[in-house]
XYZ file of C-alpha atoms in Angstrom:
583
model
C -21.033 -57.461 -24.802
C -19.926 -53.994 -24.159
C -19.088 -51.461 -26.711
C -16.409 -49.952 -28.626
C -14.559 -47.696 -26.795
C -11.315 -46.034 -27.803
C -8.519 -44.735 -26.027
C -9.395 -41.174 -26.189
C -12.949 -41.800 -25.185
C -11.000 -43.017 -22.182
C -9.053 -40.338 -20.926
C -9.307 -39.368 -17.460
C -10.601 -36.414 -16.443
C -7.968 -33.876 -15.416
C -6.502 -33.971 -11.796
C -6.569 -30.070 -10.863
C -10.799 -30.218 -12.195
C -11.225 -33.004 -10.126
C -9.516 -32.172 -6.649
C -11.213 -28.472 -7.566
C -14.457 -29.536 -7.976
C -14.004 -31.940 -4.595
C -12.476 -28.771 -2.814
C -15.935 -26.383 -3.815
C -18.076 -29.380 -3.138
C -16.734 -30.125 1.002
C -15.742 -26.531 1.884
C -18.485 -24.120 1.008
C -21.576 -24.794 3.350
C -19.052 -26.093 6.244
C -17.115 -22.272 6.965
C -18.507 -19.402 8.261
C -22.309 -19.988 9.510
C -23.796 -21.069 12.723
C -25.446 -24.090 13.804
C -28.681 -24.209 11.724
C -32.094 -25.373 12.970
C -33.187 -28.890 12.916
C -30.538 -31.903 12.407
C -27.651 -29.599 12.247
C -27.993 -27.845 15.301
C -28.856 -30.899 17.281
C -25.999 -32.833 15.795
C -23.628 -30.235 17.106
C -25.736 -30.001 20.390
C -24.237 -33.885 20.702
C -20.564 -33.004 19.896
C -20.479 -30.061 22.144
C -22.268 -32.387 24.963
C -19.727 -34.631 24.554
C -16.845 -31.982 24.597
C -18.231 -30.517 27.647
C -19.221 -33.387 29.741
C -18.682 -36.823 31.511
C -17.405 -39.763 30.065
C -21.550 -40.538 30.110
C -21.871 -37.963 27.769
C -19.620 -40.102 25.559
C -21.458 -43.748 25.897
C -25.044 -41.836 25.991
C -25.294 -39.208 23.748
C -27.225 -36.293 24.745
C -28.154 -32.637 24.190
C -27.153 -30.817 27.284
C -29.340 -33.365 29.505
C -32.114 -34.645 26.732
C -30.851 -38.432 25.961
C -30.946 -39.053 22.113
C -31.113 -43.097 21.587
C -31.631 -42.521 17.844
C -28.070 -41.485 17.416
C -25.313 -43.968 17.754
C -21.855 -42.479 19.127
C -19.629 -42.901 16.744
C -19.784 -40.046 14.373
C -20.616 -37.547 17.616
C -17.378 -39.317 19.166
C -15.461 -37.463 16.230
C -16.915 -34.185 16.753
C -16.331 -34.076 20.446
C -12.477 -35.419 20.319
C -12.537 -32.545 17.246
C -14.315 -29.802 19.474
C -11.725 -30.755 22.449
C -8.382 -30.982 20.193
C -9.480 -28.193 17.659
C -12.076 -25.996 19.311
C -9.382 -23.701 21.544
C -7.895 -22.420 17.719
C -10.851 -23.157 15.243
C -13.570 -22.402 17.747
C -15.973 -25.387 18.896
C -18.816 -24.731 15.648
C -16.071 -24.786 12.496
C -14.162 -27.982 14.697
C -17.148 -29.836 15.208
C -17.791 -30.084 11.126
C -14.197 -31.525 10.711
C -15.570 -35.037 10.839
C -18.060 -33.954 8.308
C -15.530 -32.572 5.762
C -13.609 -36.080 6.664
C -16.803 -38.469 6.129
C -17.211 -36.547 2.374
C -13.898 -37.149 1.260
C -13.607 -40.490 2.672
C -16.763 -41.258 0.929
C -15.871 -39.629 -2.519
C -12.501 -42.033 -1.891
C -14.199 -45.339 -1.397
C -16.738 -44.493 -4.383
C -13.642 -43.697 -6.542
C -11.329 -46.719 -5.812
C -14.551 -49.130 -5.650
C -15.424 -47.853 -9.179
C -11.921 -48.367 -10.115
C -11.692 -51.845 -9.061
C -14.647 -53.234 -10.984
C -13.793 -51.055 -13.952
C -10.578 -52.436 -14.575
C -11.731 -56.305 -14.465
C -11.510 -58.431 -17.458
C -15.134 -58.372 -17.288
C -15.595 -55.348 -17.702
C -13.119 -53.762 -20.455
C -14.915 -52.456 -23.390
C -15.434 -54.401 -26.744
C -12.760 -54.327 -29.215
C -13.149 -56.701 -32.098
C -10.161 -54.883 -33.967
C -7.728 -55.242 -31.252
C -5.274 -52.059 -30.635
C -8.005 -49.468 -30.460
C -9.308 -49.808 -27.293
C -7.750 -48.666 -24.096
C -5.918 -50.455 -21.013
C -7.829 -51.284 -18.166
C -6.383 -48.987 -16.080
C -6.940 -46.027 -17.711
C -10.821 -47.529 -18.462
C -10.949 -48.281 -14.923
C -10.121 -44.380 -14.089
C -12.410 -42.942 -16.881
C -15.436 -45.054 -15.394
C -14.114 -43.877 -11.873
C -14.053 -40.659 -12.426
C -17.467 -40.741 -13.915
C -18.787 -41.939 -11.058
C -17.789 -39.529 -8.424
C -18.668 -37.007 -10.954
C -22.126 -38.238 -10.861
C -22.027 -38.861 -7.134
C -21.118 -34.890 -7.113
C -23.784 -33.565 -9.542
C -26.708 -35.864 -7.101
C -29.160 -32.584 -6.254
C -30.332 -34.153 -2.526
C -26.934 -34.740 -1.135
C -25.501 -31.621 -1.742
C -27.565 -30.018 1.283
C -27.367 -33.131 3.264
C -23.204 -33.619 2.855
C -22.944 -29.960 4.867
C -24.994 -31.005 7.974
C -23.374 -32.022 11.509
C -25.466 -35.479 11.632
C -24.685 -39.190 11.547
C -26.442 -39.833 7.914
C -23.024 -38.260 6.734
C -20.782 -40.931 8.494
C -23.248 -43.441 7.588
C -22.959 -42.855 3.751
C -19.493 -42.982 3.933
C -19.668 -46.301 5.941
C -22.184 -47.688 3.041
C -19.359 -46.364 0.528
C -16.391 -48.043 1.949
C -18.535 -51.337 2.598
C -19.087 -51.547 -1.139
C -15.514 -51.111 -1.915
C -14.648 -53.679 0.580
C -16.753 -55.902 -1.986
C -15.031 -55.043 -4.699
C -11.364 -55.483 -3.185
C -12.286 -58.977 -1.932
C -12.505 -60.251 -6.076
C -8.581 -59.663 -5.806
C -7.458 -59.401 -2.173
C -10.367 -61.289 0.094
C -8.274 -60.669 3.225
C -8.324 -57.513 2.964
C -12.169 -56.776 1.912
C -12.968 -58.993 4.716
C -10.970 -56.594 7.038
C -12.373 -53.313 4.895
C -16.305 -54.563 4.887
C -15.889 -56.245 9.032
C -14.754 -52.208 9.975
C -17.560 -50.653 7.659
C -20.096 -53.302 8.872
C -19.321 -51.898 12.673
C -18.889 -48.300 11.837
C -21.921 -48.245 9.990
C -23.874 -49.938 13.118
C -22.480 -47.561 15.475
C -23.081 -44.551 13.573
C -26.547 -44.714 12.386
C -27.976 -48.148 14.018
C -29.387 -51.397 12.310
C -31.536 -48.919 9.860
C -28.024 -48.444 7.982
C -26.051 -51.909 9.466
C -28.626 -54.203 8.507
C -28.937 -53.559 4.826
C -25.420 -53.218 4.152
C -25.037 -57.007 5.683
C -27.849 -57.707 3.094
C -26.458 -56.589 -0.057
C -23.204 -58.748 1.001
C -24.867 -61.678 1.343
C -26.841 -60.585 -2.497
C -22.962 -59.348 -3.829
C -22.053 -63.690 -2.942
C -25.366 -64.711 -4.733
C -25.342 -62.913 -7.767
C -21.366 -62.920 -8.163
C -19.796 -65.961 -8.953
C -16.338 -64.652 -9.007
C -16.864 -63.179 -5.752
C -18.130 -66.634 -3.813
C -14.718 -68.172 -4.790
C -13.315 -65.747 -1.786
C -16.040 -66.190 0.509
C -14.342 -68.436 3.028
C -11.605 -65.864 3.852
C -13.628 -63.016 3.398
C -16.414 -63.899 5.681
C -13.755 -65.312 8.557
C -12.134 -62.274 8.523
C -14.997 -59.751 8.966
C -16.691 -61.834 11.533
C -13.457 -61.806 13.768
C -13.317 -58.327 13.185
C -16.803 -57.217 13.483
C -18.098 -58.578 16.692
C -15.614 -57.498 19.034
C -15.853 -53.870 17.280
C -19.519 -53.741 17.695
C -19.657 -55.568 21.463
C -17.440 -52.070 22.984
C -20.156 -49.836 23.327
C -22.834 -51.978 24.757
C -20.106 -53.510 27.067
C -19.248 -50.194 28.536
C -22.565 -48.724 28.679
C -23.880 -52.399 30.272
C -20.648 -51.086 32.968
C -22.372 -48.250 33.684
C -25.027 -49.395 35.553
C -28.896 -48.846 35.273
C -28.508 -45.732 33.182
C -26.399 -46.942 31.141
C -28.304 -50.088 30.143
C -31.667 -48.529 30.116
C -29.658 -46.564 27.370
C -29.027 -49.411 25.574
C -32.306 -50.751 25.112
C -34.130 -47.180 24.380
C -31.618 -47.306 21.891
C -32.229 -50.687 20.374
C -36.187 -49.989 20.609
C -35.735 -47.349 18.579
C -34.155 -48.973 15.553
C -36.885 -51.862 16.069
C -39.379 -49.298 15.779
C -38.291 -47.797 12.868
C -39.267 -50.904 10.676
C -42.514 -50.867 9.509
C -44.580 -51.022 6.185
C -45.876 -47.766 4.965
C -47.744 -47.337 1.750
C -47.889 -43.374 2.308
C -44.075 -43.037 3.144
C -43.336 -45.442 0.072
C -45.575 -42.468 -2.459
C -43.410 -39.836 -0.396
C -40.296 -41.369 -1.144
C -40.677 -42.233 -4.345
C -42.130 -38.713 -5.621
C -38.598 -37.002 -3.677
C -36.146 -39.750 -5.202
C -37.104 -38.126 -8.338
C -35.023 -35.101 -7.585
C -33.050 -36.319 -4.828
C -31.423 -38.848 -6.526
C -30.854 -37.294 -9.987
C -28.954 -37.521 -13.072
C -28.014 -40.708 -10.935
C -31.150 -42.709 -11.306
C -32.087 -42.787 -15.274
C -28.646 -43.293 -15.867
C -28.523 -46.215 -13.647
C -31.831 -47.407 -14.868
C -30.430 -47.012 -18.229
C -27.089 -49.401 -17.272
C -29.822 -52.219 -15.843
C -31.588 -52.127 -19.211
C -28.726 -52.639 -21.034
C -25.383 -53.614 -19.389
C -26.662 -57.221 -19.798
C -22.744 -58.697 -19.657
C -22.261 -62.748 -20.168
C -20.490 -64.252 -17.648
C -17.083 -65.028 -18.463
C -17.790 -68.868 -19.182
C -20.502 -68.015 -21.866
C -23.556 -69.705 -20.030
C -25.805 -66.093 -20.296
C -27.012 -63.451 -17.908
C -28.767 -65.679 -15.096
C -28.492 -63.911 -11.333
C -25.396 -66.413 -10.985
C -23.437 -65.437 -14.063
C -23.257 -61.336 -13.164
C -20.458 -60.160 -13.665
C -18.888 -57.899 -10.527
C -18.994 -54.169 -12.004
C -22.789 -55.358 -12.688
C -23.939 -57.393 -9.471
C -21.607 -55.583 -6.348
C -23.458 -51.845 -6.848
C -26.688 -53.474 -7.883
C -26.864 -55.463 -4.480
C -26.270 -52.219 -2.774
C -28.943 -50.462 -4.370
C -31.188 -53.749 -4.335
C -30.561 -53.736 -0.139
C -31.042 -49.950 0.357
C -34.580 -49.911 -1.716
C -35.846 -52.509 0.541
C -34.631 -50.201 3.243
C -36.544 -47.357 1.778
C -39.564 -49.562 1.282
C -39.503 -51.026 5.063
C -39.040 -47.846 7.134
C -42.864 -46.208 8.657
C -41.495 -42.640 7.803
C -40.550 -41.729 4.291
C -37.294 -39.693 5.445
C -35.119 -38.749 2.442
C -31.855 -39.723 4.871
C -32.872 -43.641 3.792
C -32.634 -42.571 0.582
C -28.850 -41.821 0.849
C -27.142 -45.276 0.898
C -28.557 -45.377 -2.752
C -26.061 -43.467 -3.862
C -22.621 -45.090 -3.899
C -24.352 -47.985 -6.247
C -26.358 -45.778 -8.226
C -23.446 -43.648 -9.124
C -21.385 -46.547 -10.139
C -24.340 -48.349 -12.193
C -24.699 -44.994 -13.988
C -21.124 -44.599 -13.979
C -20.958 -47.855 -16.420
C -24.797 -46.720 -17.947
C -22.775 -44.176 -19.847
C -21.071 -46.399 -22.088
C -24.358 -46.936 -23.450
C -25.839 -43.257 -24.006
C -27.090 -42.213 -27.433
C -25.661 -39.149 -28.532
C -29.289 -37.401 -27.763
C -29.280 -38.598 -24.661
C -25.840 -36.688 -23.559
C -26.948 -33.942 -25.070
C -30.164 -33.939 -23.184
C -28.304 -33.796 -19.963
C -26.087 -31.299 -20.996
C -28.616 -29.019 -22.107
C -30.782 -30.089 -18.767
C -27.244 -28.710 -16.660
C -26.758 -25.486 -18.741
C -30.515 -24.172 -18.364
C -30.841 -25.102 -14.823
C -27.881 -24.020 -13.402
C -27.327 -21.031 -15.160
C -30.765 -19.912 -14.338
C -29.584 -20.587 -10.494
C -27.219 -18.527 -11.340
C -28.506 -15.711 -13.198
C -31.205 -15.463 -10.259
C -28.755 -15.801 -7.343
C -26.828 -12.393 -9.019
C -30.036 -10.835 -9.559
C -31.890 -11.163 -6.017
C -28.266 -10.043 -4.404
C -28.062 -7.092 -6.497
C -31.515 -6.241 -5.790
C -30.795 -6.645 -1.567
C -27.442 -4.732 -1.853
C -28.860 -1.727 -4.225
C -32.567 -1.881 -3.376
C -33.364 -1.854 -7.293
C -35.733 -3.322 -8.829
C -37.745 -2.262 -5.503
C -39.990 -5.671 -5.747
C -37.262 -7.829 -6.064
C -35.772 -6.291 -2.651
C -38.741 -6.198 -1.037
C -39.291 -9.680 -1.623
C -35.853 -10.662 0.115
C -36.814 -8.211 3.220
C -40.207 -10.133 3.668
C -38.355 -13.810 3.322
C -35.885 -12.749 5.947
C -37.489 -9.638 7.812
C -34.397 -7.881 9.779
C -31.782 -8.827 7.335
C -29.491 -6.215 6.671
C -27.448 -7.183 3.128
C -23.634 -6.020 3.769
C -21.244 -5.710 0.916
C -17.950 -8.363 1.410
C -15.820 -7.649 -0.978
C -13.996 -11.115 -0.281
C -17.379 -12.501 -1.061
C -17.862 -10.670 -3.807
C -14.441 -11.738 -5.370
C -14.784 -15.482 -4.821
C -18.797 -15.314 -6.373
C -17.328 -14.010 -9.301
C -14.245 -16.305 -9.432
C -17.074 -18.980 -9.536
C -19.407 -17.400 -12.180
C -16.445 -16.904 -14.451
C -15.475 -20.643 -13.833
C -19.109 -21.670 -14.543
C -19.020 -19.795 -17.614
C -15.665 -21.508 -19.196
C -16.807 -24.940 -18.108
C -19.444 -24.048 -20.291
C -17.389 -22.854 -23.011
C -15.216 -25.756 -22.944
C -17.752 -28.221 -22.912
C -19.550 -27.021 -26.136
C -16.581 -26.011 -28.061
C -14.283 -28.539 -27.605
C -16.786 -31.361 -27.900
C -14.783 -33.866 -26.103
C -15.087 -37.321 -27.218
C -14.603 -38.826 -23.461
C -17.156 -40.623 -21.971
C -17.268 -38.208 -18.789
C -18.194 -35.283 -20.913
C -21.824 -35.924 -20.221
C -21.955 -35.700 -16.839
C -19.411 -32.706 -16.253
C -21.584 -29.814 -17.034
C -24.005 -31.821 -14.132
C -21.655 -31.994 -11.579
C -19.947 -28.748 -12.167
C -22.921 -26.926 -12.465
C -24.122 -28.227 -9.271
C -20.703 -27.820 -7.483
C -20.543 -24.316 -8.508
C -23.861 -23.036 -7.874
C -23.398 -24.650 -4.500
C -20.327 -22.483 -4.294
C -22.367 -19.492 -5.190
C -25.016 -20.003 -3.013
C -22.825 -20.155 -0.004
C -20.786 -17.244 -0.876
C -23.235 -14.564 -1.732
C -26.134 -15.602 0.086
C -24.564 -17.374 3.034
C -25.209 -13.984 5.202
C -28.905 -14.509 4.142
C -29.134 -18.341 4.650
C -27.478 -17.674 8.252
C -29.892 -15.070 9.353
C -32.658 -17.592 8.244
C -31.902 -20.499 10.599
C -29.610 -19.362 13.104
C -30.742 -19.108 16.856
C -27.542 -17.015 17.925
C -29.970 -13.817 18.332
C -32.482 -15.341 20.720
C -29.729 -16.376 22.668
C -27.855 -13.298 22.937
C -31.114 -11.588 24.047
C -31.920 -14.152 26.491
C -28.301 -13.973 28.213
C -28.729 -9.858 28.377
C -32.625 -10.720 30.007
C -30.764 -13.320 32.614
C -30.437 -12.256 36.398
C -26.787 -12.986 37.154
C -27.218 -15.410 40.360
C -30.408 -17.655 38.327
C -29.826 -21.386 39.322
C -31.149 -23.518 36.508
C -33.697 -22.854 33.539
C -36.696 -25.417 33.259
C -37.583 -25.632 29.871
C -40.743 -26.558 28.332
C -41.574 -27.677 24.550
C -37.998 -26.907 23.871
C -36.800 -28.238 20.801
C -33.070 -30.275 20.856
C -31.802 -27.737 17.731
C -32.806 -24.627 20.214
C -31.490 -26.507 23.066
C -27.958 -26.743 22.098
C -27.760 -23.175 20.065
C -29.162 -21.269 23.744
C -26.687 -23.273 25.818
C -24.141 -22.858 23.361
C -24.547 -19.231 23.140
C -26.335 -17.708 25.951
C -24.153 -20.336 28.296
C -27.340 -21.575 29.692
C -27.370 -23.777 32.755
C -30.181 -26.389 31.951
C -32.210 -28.191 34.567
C -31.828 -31.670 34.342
C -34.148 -34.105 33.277
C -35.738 -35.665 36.527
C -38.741 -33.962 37.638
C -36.877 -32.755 41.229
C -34.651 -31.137 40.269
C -36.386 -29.317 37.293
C -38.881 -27.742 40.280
C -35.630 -26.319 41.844
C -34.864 -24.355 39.086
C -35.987 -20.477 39.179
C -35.889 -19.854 35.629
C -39.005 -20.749 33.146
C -38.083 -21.054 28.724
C -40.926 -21.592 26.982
C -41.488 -22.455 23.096
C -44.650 -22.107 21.217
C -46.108 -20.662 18.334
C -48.573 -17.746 18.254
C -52.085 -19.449 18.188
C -50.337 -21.554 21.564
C -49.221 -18.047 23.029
C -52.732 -16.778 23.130
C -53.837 -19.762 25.490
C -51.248 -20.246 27.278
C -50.622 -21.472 30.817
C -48.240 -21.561 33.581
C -47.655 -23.373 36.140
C -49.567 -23.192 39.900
C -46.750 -21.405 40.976
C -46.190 -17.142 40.444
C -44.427 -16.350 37.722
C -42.273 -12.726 36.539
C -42.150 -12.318 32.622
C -38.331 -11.103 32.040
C -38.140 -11.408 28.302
C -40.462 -12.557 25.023
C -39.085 -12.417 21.765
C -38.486 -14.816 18.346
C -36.027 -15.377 15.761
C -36.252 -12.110 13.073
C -37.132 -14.428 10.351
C -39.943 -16.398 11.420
C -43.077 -14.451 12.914
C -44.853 -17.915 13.969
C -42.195 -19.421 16.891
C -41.616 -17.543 20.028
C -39.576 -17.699 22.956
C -40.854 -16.257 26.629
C -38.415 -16.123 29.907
C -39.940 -16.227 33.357
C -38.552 -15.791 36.616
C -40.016 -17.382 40.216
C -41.215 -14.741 41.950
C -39.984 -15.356 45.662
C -42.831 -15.739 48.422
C -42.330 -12.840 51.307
């Protein structure tokens, strides 16, 4: 039975603090960096491929020649229309995050409106054994709604992994809107068969069967555990299936048009997601020590809900798997399909880790009903000390790299980033403040107004988190950009280029350097087969230092035009030959 909860526990959490906290979450992070190493780099590396090239680039995706069968096209489909429509104003690095800032709000959407749907059930209104006191179902269902995109918002390991350029972005989004395709079907079946057929073949096409396969899972758990749901199965399940399949059978159609290339494609690609399958006992202790952080306040919460949102079926007969109710069983199958995920992949990536979310949130989202007083306080507390210490050190270290005082303080940022010159923005400035100040009410309001409304302990969380984000991206963005970007090995390469070169052959090249140097320096990149990468009389090696010292080149002679590395990282380094021509 769940508990007594009044109308003013039940008030929704106010519009402007909502759509502010979603604006500081998607925007900071996005604007005014470069490409960073690793998953973001490459991810744009696809888009710009795509903007750039043949309709193969489109049906293969590929970094400027390198074929990339891990990624499906979907996501890097929306970059490169985004680079091509919005790249001539916005320039091709701010365009090709527009389908990020799209897949974050379109997840933070489904989460909402699936929330809302389950909290305003019969099922799942709160207990009142006075009658009058308790409050309608649709202002319980936007309370528990707004609690759970709050929570989504204060998760620690998505808040890095929501501002990258990769597919795990689109995918979480695709896992979102599948689970509020489950909950529309308990009302409108046609339409969550429609919703859950498009999520089932988005989510397939953007991150492969790792993400697809799951999500088809927890559906088929959702109509086990859910008897109201199974009454809707027929429609639901005729719907998505006529929907699905020819969604899904497009790609591999036109890349099986192609020809050999194009079908050779097609089966690296479904290798790949085969191979990623596989039990692991060491990726299972990796994954669950970096849940612990990534997933939290979401998780206890959510454990918290399991222990004791124990609701009777409607007819009375108990708490079996067949008598769930929906706001119980429809985000517990999703979390029930994704740990299996988690548990069946060799490597113990945290990007299986983020289809957790959307159900945890949602279980914790209905967990806090249940908190003891202590409990919220804990939290509260938890938010306050960590995230004003973030923020109490984030002032201090700046200070220190603008003014040079304390001396160790600045010395420590100039040996973290050696070559980074700290510049004053007073813009910068302004908004860091703006944010501190906000921090600092939310704080203020939190303690001294004690609200009595059931998001109040999970506000400080998500704010705290949203704002430091905010912070972190406005004061030490400069910092964080000189850290990962590649744009100053590939200016220095372009000025060490002979005009007329023909191609560059590349060797131990990583895909992230790949596409910043031929984004940048405009580099004209050999191409893959081994003929025409012998033609090419231009030489970029990669290595680190211990590799530099033994080094060797190929039979042919060699010119050394240019050796250098990125400022901050004394390990990696980049050398430039040239063919010496034979008399």
């Amino acid at each position: 039975m769940a508990p007594l909860i009044t109308s003013p526990a039940a008030r929704k959490l106010p519009r402007l603090l909502l759509f502010g906290l979603l604006l500081l979450y998607i925007l900071p992070g996005l604007l005014g960096r470069d490409p960073w190493r690793t998953d973001d780099a490459t991810g744009f590396g696809l888009m710009w491929t795509m903007a750039q090239g043949t309709l193969s680039d489109w049906l293969m995706p590929n970094v400027v020649g390198i074929p990339l069968p891990s990624e499906g096209p979907l996501f890097f489909w929306l970059g490169g229309l985004s680079i091509k429509l919005f790249g001539p104003v916005l320039g091709a690095v701010v365009a090709s995050r527009i389908p990020t800032a799209l897949a974050v709000y379109a997840l933070c959407w489904a989460l909402w409106y699936a929330a809302f749907a389950l909290a305003r059930r019969p099922e799942a209104q709160p207990h009142d054994p006075i009658g009058g006191a308790s409050p309608e179902a649709v202002a319980y269902g936007r309370m528990v709604a707004d609690a759970a995109m709050l929570i989504l918002l204060a998760t620690l390991g998505l808040v890095g992994r929501l501002h990258e350029t990769t597919a795990e972005v689109g995918a979480i989004a695709w896992v979102a809107l599948g689970l509020y395709s489950l909950a529309t079907t308990l009302r409108r079946p046609l339409k969550g068969g429609a919703l859950f057929g498009l999520s089932l073949a988005g989510a397939l096409l953007t991150r492969g069967v790792v993400v697809a396969l799951p999500l088809f899972f927890a559906a088929l758990l959702a109509f086990t555990l859910c008897r109201p749901l199974r009454f809707n199965l027929k429609p639901f399940a005729s719907l998505a299936v006529s929907l699905t399949v020819p969604l899904l059978m497009i790609w591999p159609l036109l890349l099986w048009q192609n020809g050999t290339a194009g079908q050779a494609y097609l089966q690296q690609w479904w290798d790949w997601n085969l191979d990623q399958f596989g039990l692991n006992p060491a990726a299972w202790r990796s994954m669950g020590r970096t849940v612990l952080w990534f997933a939290w306040p979401a998780w206890p919460i959510a454990l918290w809900a399991l222990w004791t949102l124990r609701i009777p079926a409607p007819n009375g007969r108990g708490t079996g798997l067949s008598g769930y109710s929906p706001q119980f069983a429809l985000p517990l199958s999703l979390t029930i399909a994704f740990v299996l995920l988690a548990l069946g992949m060799r490597e113990g990536s945290d990007s299986y880790l983020m289809p957790l979310l959307p159900g945890l949130a949602i279980l914790a989202a209905f967990g806090l009903t249940r908190l003891k007083r202590g409990a919220i306080n804990a939290i509260d507390w938890f938010a306050v000390m960590v995230f004003s210490t973030l923020c109490i050190a984030a002032w201090f270290y700046w200070i220190a790299a603008i003014s040079g005082y304390p001396a160790r303080a600045a010395a420590r940022i100039a040996t973290l980033a050696p070559g980074f010159k700290p510049v004053l923005v007073w813009t910068e400035l302004l908004l860091a403040l703006s944010i501190t100040i906000a921090w600092g009410w939310l704080i203020h309001w939190r303690i001294s107004r004690r609200p009595k409304v059931l998001w109040r302990s999970v506000v400080l969380s998500s704010g705290g988190l949203v704002l430091a984000w905010a912070l972190l991206t406005t004061l030490w963005l400069p910092w964080l950009n000189h850290t990962r970007t590649y744009r100053d090995v590939a200016q220095q390469i372009r000025a060490a280029l002979p005009a007329d070169y023909r191609c560059v052959e590349t060797r131990h090249l990583g895909l992230a350097q790949r596409a910043t140097l031929a984004f940048y320096a405009n580099l004209r990149f050999a191409q893959t087969d081994t003929e025409k990468q012998q033609s090419c009389d231009i030489l970029l090696l990669q290595d680190s230092v211990a590799d530099l010292r033994d080094a060797r080149l190929p039979d042919e002679r060699w010119h050394l035009l240019w050796q250098g590395r990125r400022a901050a990282n004394r390990d990696e380094r980049f050398r430039l030959y040239e063919r010496e021509i034979s008399p």
